[in-house]
Short mmCIF file of C-alpha atoms in Angstrom, two decimals:
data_model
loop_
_atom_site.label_atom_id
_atom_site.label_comp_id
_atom_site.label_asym_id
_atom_site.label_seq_id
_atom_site.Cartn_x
_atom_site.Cartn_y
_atom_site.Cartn_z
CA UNK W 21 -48.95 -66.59 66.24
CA UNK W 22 -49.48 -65.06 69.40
CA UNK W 23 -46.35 -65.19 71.85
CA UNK W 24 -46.92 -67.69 74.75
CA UNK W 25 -46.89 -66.90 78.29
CA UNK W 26 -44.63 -67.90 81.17
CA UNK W 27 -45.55 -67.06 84.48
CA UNK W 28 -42.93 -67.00 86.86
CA UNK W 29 -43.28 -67.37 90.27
CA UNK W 30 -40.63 -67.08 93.15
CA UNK W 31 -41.19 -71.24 94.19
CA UNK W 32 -41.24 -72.43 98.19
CA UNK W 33 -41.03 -75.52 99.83
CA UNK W 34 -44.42 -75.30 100.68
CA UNK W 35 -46.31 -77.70 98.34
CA UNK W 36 -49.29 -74.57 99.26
CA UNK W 37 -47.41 -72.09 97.02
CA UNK W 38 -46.88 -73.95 93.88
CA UNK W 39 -50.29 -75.41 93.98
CA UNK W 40 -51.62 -71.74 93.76
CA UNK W 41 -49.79 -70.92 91.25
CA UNK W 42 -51.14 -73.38 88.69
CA UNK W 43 -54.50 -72.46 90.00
CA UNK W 44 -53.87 -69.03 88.83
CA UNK W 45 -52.46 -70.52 85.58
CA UNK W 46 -55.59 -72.10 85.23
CA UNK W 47 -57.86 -69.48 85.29
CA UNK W 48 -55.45 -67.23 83.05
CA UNK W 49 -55.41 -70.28 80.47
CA UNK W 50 -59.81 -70.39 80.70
CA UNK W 51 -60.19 -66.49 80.22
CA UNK W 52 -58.17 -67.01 77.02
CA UNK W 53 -58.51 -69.97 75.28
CA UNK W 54 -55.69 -70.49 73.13
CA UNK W 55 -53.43 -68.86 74.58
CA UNK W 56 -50.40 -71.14 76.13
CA UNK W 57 -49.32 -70.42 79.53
CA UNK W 58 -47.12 -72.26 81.33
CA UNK W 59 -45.05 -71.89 85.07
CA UNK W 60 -41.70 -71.39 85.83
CA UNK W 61 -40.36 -71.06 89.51
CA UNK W 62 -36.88 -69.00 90.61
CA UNK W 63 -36.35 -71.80 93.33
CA UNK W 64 -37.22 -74.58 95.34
CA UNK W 65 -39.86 -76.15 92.27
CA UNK W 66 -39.78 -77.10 88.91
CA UNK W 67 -39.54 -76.62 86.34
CA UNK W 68 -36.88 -73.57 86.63
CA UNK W 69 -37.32 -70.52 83.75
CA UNK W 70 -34.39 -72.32 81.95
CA UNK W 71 -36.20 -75.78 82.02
CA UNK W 72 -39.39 -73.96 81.24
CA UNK W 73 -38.15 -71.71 78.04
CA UNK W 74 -36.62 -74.66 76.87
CA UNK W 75 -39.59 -77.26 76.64
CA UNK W 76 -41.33 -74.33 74.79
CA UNK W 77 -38.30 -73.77 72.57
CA UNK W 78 -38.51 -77.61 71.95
CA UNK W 79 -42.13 -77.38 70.91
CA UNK W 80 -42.04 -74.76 68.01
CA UNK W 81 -41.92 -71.66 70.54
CA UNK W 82 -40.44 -68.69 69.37
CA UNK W 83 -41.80 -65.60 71.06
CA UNK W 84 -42.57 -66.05 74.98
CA UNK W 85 -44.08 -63.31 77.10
CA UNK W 86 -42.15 -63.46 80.88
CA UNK W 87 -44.32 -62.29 83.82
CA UNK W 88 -42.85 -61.94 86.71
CA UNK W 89 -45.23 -62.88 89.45
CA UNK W 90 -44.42 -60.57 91.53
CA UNK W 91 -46.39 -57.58 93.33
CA UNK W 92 -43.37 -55.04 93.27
CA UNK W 93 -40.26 -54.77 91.72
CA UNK W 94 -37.42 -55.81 94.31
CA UNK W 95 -34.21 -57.91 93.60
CA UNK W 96 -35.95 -60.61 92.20
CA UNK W 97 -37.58 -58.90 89.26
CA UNK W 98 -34.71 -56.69 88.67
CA UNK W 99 -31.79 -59.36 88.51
CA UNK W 100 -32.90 -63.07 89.40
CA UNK W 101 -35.61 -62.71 86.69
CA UNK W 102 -33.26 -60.97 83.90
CA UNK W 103 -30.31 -63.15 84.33
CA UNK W 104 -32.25 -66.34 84.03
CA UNK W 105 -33.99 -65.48 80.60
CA UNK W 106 -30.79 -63.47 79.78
CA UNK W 107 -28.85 -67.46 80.14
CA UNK W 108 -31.71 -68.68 78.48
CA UNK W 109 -31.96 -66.81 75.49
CA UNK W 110 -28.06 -67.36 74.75
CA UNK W 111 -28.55 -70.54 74.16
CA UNK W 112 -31.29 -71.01 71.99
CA UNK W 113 -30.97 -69.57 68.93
CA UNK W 114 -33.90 -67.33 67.59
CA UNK W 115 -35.94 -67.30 70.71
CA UNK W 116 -37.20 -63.82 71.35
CA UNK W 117 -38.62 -62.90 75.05
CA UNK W 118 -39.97 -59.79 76.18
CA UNK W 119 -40.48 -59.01 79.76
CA UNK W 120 -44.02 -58.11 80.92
CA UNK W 121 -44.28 -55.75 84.69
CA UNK W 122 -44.85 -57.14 87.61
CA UNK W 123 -48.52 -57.03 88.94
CA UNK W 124 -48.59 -54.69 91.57
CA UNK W 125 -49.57 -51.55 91.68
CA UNK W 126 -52.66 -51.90 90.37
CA UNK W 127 -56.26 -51.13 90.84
CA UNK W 128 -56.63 -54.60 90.15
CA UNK W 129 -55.05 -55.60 93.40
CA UNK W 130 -57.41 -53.51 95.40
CA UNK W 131 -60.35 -55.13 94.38
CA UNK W 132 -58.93 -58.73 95.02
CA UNK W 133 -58.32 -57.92 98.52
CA UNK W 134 -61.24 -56.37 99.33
CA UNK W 135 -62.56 -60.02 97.73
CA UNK W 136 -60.53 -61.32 100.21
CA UNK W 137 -61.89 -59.26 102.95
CA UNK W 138 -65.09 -59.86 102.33
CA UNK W 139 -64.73 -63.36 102.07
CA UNK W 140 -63.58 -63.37 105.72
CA UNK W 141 -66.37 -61.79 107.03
CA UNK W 142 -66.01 -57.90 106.60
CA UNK W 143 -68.88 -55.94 105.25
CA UNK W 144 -69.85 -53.01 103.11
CA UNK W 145 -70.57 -51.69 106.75
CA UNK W 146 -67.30 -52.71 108.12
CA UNK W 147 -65.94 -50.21 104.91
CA UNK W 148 -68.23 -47.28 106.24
CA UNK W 149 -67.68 -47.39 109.74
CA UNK W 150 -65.07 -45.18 111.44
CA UNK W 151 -63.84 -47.89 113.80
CA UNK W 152 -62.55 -50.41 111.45
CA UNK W 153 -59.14 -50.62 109.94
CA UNK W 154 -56.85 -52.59 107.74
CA UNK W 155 -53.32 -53.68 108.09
CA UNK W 156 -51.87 -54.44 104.32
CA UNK W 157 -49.47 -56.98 105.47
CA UNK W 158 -46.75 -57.25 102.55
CA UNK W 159 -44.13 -60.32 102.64
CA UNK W 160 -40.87 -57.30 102.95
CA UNK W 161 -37.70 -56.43 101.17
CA UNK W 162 -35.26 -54.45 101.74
CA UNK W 163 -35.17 -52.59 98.28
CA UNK W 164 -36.41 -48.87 98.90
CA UNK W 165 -38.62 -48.63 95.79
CA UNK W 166 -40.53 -51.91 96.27
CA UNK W 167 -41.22 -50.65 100.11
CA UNK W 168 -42.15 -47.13 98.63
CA UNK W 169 -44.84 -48.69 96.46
CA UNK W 170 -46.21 -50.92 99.34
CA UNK W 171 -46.94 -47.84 101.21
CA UNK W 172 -48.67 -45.97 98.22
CA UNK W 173 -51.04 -48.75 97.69
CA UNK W 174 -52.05 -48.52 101.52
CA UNK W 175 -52.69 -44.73 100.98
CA UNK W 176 -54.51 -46.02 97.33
CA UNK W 177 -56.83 -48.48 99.05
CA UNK W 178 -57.82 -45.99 102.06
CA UNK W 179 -58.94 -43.87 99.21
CA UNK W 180 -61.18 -46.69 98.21
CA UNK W 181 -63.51 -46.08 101.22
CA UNK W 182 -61.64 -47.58 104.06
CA UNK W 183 -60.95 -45.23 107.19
CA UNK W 184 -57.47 -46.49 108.02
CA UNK W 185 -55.04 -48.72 105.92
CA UNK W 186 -51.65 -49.30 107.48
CA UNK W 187 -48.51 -51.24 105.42
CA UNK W 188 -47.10 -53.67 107.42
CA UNK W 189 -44.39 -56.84 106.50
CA UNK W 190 -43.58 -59.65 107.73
CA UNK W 191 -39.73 -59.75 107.21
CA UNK W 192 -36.87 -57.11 105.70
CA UNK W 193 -38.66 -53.87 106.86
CA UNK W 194 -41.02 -52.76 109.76
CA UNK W 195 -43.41 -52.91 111.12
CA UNK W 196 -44.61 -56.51 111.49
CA UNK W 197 -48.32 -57.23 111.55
CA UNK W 198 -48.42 -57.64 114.91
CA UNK W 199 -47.02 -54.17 115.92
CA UNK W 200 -49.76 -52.72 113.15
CA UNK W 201 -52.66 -54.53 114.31
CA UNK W 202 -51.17 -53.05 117.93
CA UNK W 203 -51.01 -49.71 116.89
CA UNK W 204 -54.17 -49.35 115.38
CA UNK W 205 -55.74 -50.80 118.64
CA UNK W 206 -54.18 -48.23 120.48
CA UNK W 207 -55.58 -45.70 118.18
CA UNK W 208 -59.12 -46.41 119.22
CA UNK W 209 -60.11 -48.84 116.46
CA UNK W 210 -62.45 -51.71 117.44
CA UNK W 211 -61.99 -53.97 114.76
CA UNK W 212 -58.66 -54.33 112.82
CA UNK W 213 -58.22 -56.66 109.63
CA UNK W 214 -55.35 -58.35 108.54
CA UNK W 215 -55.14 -58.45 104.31
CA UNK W 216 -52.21 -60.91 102.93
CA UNK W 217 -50.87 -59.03 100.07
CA UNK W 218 -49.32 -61.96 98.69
CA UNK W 219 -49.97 -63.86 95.61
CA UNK W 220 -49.46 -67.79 97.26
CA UNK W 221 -49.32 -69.46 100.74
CA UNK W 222 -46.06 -70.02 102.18
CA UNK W 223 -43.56 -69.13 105.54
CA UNK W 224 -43.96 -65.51 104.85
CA UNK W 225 -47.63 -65.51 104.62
CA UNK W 226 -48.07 -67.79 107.72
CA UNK W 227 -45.95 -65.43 109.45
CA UNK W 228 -48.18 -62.54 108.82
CA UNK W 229 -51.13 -65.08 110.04
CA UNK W 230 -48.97 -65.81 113.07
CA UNK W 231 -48.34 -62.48 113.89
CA UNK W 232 -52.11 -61.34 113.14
CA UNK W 233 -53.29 -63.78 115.75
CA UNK W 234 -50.84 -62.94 118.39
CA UNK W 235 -51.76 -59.21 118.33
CA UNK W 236 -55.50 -60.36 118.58
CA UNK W 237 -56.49 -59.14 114.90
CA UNK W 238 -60.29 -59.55 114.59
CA UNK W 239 -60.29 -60.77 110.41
CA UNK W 240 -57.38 -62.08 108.70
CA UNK W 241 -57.93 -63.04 104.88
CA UNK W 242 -56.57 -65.37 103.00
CA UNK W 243 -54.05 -64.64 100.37
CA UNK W 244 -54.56 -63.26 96.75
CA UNK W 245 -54.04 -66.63 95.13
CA UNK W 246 -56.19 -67.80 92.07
CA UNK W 247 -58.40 -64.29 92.09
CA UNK W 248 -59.93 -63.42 89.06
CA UNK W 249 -58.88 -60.00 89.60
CA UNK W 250 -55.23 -61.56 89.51
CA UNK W 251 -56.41 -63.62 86.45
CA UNK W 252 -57.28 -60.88 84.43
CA UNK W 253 -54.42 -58.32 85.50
CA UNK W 254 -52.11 -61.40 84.15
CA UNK W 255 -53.72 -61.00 81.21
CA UNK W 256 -53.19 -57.22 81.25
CA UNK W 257 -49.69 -57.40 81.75
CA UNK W 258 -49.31 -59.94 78.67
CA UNK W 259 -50.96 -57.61 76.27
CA UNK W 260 -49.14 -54.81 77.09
CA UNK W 261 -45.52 -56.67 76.69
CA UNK W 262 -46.99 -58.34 73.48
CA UNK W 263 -48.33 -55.87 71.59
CA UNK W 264 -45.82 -53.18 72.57
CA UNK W 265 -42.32 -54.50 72.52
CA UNK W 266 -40.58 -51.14 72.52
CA UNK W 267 -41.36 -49.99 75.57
CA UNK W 268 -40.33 -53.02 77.51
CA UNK W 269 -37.04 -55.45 77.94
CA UNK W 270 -36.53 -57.41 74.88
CA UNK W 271 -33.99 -60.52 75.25
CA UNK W 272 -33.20 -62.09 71.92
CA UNK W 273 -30.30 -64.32 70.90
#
């Protein structure tokens, strides 16, 4: 039987966030028929990774796949996560749980915001030209690693084609959207875009809208969400933890 999957997602207060998720759940759960896949939030929604493991536990569940819905791995993915399947699996008795990566980086995630781009109006054009550029707006943390990666994936995804791709983030570590989109003005660029690179809406994400709009940003895309390039990296991520256990966190009581 193949191990079920449990997506878990950080949770917000903003009904937006949660919504998304399932969405994304959705689309996971069509590309693979079959395959169970069910959501799990660290706070503010439910049901909680505890509540979630056990209703699976309760239905015959024995081997679960954790993702961590998460772009980079910051505190959340290297202790939240951990110590709620580690509480988990000590109390039910035979249930094993491997931990799949987080999403991010990936080429996966370059794709889905250029989606997101183009969506808003940019062109192939827009790409070419020498006077458009990108801020990649992440939500922030203040682990060095996850901030590292967020500025390799800006320096990935100008080698895509774009002519300028600054990092920016929208709380724990600077600069802020607005001072990018600034910057890049000053630099001579005409047109600057704004590209969420967050998986759901929330106070984060409308902050990096907020700031994008009071710096005058010319395009400002929505968030990853329910992508199909997100759908299928999920799906990518699950594989890998399934069909090779040794090379990833095993919990098992």
């Amino acid at each position: 039987m193949s191990p079920a999957l449990l997506v878990i997602a950080h949770g917000s207060r903003d009904p937006r966030h949660a919504a998304t998720v399932h969405a994304l759940a959705g689309r996971v759960r069509a590309l693979r028929p079959g395959l169970r896949v069910e959501t799990a939030f660290l706070d503010f929604n439910t049901p909680s990774v505890g509540q979630a493991l056990s209703s699976l536990y309760l239905s015959g569940v024995r081997e679960v796949v954790a993702l961590p819905l998460l772009l980079t791995r910051a505190f959340h993915a290297k202790s939240d996560i951990p110590a709620a399947l580690a509480e988990s699996t000590s109390r039910l008795p035979g249930l094993s749980v491997r931990v799949a990566d987080v999403l991010g980086p990936s080429p996966l995630l370059l794709t889905a915001l250029d989606r997101r781009l183009t969506e808003a109006g940019l062109t192939p054009a827009d790409r070419a030209t020498t006077t458009t550029a990108v801020v990649l707006a992440a939500a922030g943390s203040t682990d060095p690693e996850a901030i590292a990666v967020i500025a390799e994936t800006a320096r990935e995804w100008r080698r895509t084609g774009w002519c300028a791709v600054r990092p920016a983030f929208a709380s724990a570590a600077l600069p802020r959207t607005e001072d990018a989109v600034r910057a890049l003005r000053a630099e001579g660029f005409e047109r600057v875009a704004v590209a969420p690179y967050v998986i759901a809406p929330g106070r984060l994400p409308d902050r990096i809208a907020a700031g994008a709009g009071a710096a005058g940003a010319d395009v400002v895309a929505d968030v990853l969400g329910a992508a199909p390039e997100l759908a299928r990296l999920l799906l990518r991520r699950f594989d890998a933890a399934a069909t090779a256990p040794a090379r990833l966190p095993a919990l098992t009581a």
